[in-house]
Short mmCIF file of N, CA, C and O in Angstrom, two decimals:
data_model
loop_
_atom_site.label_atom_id
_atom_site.label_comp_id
_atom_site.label_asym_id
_atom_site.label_seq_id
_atom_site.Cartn_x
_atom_site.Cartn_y
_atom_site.Cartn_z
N UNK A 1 139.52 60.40 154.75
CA UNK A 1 138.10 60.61 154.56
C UNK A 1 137.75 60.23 153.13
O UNK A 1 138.52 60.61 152.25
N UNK A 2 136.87 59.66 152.85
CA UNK A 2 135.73 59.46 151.78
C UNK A 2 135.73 60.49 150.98
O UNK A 2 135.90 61.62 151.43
N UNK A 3 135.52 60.21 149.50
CA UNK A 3 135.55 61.65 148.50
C UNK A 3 133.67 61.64 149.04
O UNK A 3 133.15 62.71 149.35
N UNK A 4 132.93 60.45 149.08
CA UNK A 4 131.70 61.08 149.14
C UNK A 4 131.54 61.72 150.64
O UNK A 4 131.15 62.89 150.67
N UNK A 5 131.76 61.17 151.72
CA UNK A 5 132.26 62.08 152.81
C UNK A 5 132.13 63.45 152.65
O UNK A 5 131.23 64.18 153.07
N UNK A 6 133.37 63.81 151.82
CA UNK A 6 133.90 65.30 151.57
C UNK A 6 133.18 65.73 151.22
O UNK A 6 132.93 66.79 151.79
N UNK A 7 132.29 65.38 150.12
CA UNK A 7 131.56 65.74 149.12
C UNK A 7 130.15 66.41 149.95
O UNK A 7 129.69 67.55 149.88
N UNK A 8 129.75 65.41 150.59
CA UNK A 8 128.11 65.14 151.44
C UNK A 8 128.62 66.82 152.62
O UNK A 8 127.80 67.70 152.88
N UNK A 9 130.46 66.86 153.25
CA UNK A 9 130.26 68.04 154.49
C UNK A 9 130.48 69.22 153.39
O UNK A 9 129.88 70.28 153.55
N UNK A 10 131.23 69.05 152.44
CA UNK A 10 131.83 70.49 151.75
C UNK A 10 130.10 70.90 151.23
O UNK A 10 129.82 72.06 151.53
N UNK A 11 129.00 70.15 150.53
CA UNK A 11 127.76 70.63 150.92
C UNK A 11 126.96 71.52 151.84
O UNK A 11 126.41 72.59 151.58
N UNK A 12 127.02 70.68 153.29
CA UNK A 12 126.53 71.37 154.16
C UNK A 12 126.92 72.31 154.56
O UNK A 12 126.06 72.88 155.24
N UNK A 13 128.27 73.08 154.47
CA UNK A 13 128.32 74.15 154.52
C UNK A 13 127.96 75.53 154.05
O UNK A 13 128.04 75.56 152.83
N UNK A 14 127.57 76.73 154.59
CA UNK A 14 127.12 77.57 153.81
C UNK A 14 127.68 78.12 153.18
O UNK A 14 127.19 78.57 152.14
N UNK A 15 129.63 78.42 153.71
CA UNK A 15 130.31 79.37 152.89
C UNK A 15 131.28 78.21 152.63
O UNK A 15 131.38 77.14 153.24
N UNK A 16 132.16 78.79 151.31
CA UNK A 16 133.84 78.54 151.38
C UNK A 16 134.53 79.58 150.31
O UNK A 16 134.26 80.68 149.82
N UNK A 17 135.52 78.67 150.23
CA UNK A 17 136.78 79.94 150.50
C UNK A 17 136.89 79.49 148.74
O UNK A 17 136.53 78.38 148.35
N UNK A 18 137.44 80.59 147.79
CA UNK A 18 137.61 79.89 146.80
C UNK A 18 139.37 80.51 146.51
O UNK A 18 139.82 81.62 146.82
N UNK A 19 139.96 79.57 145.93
CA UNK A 19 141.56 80.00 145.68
C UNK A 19 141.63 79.46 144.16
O UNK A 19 141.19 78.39 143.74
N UNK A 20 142.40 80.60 143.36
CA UNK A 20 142.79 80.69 142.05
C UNK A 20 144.35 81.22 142.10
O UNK A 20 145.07 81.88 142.84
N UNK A 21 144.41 80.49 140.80
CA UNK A 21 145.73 81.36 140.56
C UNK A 21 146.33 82.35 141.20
O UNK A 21 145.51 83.19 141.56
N UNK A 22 147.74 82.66 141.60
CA UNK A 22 147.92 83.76 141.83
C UNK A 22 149.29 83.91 143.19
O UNK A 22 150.40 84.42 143.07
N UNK A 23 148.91 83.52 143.93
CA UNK A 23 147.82 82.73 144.54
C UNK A 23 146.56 83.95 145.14
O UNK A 23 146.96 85.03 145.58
N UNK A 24 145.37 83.71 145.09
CA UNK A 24 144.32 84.42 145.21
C UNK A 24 143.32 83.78 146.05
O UNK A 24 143.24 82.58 145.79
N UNK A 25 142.51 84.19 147.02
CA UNK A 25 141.71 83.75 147.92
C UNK A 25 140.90 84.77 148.05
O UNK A 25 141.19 85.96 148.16
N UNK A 26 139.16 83.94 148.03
CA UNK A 26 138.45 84.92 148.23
C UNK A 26 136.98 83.93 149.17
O UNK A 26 136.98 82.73 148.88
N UNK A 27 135.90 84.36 150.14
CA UNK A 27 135.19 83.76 150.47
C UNK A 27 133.77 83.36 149.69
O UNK A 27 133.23 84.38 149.27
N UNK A 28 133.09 82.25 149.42
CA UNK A 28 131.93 82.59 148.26
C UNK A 28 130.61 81.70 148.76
O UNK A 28 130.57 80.90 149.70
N UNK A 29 129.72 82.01 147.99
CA UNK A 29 128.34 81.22 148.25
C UNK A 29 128.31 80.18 146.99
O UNK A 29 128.89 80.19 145.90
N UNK A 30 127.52 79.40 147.52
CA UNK A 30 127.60 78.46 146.54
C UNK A 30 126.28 77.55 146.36
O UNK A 30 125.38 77.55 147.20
N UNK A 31 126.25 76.70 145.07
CA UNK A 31 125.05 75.81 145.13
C UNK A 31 125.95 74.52 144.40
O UNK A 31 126.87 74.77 143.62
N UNK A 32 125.59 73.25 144.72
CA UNK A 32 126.34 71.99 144.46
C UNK A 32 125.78 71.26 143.89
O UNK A 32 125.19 70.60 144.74
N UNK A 33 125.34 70.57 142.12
CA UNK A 33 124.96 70.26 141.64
C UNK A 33 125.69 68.67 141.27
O UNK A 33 126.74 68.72 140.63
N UNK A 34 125.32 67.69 141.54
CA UNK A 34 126.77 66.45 141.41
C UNK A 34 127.62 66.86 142.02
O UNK A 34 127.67 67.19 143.20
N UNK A 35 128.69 66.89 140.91
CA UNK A 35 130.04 67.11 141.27
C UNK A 35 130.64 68.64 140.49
O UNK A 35 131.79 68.99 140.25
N UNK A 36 129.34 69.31 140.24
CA UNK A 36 130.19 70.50 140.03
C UNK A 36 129.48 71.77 141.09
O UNK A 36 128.26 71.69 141.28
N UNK A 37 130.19 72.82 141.70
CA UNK A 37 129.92 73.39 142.23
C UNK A 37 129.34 74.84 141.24
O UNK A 37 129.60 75.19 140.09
N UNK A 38 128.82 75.17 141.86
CA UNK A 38 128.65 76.92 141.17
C UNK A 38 128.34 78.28 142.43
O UNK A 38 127.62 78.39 143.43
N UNK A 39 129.32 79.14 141.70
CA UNK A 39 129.33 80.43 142.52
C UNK A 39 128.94 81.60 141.86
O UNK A 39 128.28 81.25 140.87
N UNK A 40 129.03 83.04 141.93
CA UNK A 40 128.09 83.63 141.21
C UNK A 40 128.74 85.00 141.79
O UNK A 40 128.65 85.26 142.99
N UNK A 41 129.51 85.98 140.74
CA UNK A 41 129.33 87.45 141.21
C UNK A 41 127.68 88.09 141.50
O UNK A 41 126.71 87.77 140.82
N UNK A 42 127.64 88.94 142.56
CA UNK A 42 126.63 89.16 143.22
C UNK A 42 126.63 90.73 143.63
O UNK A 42 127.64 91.41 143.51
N UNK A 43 125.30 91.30 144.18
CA UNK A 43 125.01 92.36 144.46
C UNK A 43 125.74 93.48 145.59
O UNK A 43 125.60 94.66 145.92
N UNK A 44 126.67 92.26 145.97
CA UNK A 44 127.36 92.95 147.75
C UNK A 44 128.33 93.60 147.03
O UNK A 44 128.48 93.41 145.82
N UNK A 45 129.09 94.45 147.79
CA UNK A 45 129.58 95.55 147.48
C UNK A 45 131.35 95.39 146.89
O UNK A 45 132.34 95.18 147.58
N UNK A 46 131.30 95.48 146.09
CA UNK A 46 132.72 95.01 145.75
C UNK A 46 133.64 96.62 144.97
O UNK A 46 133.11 97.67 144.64
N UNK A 47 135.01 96.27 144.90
CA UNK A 47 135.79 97.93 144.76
C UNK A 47 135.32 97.61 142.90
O UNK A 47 134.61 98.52 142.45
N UNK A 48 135.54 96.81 142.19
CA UNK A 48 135.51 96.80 141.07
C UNK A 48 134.47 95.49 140.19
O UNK A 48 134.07 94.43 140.66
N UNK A 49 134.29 96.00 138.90
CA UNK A 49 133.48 94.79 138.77
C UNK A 49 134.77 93.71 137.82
O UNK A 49 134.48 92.60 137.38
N UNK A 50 135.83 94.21 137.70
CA UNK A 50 137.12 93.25 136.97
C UNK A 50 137.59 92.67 138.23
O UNK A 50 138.50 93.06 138.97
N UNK A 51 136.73 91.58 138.33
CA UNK A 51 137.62 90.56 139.60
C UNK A 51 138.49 89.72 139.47
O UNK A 51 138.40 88.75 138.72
N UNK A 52 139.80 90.07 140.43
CA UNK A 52 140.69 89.38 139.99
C UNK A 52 140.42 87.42 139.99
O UNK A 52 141.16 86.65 139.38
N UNK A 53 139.58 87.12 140.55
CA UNK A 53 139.38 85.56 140.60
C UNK A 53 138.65 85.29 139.15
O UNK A 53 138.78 84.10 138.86
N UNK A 54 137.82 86.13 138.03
CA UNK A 54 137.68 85.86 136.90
C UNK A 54 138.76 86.28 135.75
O UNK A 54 138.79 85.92 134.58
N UNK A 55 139.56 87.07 136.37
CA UNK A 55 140.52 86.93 135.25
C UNK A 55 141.94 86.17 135.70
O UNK A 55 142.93 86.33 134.99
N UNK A 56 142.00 85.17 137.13
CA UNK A 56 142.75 84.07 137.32
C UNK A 56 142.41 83.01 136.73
O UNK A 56 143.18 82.16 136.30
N UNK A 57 140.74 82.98 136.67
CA UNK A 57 140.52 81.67 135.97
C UNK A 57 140.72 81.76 134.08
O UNK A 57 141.09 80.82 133.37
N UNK A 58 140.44 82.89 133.71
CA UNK A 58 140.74 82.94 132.54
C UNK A 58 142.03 82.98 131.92
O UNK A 58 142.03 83.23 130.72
N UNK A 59 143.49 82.73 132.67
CA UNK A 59 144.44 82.89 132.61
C UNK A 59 144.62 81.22 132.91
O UNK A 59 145.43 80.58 132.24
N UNK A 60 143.86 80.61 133.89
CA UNK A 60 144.34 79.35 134.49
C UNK A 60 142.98 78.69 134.96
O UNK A 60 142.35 79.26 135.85
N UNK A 61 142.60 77.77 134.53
CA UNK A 61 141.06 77.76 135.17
C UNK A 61 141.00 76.41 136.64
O UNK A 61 140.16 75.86 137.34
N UNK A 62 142.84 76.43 136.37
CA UNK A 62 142.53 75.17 138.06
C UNK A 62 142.07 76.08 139.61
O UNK A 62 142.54 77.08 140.16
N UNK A 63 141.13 75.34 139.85
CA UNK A 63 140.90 75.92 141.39
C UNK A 63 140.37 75.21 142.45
O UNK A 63 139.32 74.61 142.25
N UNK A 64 140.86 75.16 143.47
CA UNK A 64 140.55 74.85 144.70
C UNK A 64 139.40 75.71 145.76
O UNK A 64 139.40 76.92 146.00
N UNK A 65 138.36 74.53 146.36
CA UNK A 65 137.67 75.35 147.16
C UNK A 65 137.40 74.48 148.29
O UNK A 65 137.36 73.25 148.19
N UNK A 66 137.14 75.35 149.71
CA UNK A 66 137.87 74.62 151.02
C UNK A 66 136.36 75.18 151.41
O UNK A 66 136.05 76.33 151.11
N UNK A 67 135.56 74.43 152.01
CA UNK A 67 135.03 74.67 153.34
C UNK A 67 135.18 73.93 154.56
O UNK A 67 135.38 72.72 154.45
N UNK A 68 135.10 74.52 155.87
CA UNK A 68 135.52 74.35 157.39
C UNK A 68 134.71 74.31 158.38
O UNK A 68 134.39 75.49 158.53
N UNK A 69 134.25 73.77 159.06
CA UNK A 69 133.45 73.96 160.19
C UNK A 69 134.39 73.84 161.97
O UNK A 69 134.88 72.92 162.62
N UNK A 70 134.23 75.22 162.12
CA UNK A 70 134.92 75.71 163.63
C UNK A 70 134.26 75.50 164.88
O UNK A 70 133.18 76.08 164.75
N UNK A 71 134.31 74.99 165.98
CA UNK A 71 133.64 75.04 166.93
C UNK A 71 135.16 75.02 168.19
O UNK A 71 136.37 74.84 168.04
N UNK A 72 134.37 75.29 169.26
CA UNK A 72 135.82 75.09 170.58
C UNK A 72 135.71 74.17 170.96
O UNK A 72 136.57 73.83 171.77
N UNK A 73 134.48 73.06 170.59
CA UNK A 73 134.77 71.67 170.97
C UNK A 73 135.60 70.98 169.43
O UNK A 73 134.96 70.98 168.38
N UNK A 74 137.14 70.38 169.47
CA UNK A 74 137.71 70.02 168.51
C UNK A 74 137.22 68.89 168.06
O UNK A 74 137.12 68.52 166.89
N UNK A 75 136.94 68.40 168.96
CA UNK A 75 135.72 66.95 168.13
C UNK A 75 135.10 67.15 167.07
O UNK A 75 135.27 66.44 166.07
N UNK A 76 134.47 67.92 167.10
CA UNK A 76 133.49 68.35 166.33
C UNK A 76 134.33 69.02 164.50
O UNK A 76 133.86 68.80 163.38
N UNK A 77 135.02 69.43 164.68
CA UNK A 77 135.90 70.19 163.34
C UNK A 77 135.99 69.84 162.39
O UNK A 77 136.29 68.67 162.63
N UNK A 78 135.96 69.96 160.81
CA UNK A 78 136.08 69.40 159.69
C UNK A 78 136.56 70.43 158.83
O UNK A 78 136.66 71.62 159.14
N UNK A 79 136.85 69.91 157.72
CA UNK A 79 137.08 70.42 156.42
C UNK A 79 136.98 69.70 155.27
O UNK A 79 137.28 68.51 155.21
N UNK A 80 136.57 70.36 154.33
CA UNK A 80 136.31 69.54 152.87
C UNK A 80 136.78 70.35 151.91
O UNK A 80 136.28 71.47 151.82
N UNK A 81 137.93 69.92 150.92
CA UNK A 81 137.95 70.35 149.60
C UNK A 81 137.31 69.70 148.02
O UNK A 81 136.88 68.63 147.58
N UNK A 82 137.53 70.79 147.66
CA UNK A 82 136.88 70.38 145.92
C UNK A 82 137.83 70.74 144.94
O UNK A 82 137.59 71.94 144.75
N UNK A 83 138.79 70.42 144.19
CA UNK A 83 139.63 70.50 143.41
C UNK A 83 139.10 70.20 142.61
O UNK A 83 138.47 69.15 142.49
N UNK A 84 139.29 71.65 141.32
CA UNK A 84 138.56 71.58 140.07
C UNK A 84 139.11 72.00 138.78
O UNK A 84 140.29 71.93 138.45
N UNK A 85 138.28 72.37 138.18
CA UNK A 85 138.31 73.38 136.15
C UNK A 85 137.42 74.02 136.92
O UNK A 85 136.70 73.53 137.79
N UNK A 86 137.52 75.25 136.53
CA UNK A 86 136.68 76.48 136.84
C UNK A 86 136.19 76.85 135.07
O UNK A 86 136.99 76.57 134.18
N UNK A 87 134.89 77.47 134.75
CA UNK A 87 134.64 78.42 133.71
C UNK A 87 133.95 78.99 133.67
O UNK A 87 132.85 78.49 133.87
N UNK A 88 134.01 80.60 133.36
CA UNK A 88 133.20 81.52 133.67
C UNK A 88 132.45 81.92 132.42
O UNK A 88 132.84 81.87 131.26
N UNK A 89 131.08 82.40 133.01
CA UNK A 89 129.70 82.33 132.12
C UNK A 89 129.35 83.77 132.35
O UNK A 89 129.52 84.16 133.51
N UNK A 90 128.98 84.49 131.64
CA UNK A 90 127.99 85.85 131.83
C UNK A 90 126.95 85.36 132.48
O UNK A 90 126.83 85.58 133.69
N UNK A 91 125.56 84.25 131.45
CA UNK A 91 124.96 84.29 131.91
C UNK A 91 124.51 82.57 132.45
O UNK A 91 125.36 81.76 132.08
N UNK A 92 123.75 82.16 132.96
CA UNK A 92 123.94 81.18 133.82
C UNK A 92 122.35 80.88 134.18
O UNK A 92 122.36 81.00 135.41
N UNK A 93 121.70 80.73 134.00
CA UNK A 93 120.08 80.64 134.63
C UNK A 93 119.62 79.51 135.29
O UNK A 93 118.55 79.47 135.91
N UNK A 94 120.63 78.29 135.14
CA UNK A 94 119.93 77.47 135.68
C UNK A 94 121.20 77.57 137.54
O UNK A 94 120.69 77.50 138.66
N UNK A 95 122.26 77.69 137.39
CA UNK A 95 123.08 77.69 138.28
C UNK A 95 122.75 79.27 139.28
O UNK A 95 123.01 79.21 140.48
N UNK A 96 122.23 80.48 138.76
CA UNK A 96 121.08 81.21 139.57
C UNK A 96 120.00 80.11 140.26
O UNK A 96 120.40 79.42 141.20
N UNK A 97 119.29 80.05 140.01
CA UNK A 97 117.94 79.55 140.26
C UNK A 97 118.58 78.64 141.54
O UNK A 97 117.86 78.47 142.52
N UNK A 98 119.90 78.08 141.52
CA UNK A 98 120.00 76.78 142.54
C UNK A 98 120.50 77.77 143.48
O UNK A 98 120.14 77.58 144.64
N UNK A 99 121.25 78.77 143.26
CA UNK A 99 121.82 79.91 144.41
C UNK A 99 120.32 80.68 145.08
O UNK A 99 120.40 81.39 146.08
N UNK A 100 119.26 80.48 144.52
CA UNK A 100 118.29 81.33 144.87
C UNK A 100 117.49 80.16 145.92
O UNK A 100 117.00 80.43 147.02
N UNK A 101 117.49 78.98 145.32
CA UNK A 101 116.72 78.30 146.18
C UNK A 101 117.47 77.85 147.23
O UNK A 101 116.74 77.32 148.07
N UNK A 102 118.96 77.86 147.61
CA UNK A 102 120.07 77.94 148.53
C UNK A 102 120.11 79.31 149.52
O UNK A 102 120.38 78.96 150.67
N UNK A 103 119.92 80.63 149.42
CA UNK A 103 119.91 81.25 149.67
C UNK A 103 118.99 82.51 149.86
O UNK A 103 118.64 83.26 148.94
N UNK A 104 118.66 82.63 151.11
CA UNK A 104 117.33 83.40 150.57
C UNK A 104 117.32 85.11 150.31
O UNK A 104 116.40 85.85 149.94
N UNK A 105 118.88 85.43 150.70
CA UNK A 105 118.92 86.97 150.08
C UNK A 105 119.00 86.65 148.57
O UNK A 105 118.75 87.72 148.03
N UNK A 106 119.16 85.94 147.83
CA UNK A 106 119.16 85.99 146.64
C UNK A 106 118.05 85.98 146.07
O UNK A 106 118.00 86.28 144.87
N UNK A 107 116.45 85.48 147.05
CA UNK A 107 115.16 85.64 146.48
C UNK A 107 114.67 86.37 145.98
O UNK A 107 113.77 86.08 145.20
N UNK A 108 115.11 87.84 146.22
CA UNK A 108 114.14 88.99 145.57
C UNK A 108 115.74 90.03 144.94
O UNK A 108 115.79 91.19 144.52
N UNK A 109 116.80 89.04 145.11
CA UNK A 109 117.65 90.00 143.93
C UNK A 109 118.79 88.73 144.14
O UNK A 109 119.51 88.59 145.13
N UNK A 110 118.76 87.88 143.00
CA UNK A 110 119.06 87.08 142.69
C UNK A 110 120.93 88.00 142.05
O UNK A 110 121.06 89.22 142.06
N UNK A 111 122.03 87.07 141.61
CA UNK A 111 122.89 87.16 141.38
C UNK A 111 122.76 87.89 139.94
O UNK A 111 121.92 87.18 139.38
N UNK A 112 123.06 88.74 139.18
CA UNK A 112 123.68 89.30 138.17
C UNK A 112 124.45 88.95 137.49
O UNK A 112 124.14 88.55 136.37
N UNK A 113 125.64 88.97 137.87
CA UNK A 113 127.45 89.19 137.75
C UNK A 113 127.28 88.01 136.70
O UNK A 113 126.28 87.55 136.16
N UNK A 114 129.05 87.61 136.59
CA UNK A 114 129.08 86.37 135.86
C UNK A 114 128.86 84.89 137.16
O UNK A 114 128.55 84.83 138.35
N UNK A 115 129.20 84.03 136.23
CA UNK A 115 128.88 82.59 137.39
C UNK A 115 129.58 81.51 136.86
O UNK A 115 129.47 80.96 135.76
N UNK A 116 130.44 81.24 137.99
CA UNK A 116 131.73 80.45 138.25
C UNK A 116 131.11 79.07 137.74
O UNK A 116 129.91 79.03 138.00
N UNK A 117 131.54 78.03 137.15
CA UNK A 117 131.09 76.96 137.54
C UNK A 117 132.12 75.93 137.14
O UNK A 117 132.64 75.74 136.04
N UNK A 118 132.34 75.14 138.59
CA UNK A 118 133.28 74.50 138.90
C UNK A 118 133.17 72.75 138.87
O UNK A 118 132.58 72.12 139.74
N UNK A 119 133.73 72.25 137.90
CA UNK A 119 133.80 70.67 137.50
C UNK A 119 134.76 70.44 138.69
O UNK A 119 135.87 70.97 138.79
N UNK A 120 134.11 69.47 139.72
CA UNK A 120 134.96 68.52 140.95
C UNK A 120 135.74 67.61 140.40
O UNK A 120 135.15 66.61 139.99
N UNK A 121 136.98 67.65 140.26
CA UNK A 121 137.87 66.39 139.79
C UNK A 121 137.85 65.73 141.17
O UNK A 121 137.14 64.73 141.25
N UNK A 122 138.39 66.04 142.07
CA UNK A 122 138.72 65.48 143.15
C UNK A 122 137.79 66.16 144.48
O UNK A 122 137.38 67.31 144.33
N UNK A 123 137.49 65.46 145.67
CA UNK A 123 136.50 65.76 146.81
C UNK A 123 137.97 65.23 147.77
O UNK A 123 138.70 64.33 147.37
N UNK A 124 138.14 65.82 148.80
CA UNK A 124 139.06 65.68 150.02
C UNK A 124 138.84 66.28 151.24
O UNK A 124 138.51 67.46 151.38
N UNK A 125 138.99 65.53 152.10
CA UNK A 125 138.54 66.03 153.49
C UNK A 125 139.62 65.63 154.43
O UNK A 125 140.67 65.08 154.12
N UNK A 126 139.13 66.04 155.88
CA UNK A 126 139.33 65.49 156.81
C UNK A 126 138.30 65.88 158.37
O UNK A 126 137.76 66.97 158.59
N UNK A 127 138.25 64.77 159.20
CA UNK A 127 136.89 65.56 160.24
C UNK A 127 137.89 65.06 161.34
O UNK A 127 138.78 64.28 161.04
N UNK A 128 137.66 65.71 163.16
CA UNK A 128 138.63 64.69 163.99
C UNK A 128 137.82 63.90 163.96
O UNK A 128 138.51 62.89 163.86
N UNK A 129 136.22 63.37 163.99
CA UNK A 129 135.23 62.28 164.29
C UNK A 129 134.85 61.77 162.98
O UNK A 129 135.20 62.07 161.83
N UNK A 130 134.02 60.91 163.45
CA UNK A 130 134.08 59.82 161.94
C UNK A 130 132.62 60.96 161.38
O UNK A 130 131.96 61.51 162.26
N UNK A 131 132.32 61.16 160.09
CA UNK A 131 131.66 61.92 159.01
C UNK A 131 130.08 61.48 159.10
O UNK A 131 129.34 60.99 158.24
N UNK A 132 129.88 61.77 160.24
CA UNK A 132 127.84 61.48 160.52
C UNK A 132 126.83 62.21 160.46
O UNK A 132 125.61 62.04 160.47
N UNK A 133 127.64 63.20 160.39
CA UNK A 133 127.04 65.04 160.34
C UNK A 133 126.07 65.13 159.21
O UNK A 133 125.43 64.11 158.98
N UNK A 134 125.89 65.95 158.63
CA UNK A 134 124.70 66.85 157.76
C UNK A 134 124.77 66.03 156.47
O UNK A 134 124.05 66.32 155.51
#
């Protein structure tokens, strides 16, 4: 598959998965600016606010992020990664604003936390059908 391929489905998706150091996996929202992605600690309910995926990246800032699209027809199936530099920001206003206009629980209580933002070195995929989708 095409890095722009990858690039154009790992977009259309709403969620993916983000993996740091560790090895560590966690699921996230996102907004896609070029080629860098951005994610955003947020209002949902978490055990602590010391997350281990900001202090993987501050230890190591390579990270990988996968989104998938599942259906029971296999035709249809894909995946896209984004292999990156991760660096984390307190505050972030313009990478909010793109999660807000992405998302509409974030309209009237937008993200807080800190905010991931992820430089794409590399875009990788694979679909079983050729990449015509979204």
């Amino acid at each position: 598959m095409e890095a722009t391929d990858a690039r154009r489905l790992f977009a259309s998706a709403r969620v993916a998965r983000m993996a740091t150091a560790g090895p560590h996996m966690v699921p996230i929202t996102f907004a896609i600016e070029d080629d860098v992605v951005f994610t955003a600690v947020d209002h949902k309910p978490k055990r602590t606010t010391a997350l281990k995926r900001l202090e993987n990246i501050e230890r190591d800032p390579r990270v990988s992020l996968l989104a998938d699209h599942y259906e029971e027809d296999w035709t249809a199936l894909w995946w896209a990664r984004a292999d990156g530099t991760a660096v984390v920001h307190e505050h972030h206003p313009h990478a909010v604003e793109l999660l807000r206009r992405r998302y509409a629980q974030y309209a009237d209580r937008p993200p807080e936390g800190p905010v991931i933002e992820v430089t794409v070195e590399r875009w990788s995929g694979w679909a079983a059908a050729p990449a015509d989708g979204p």
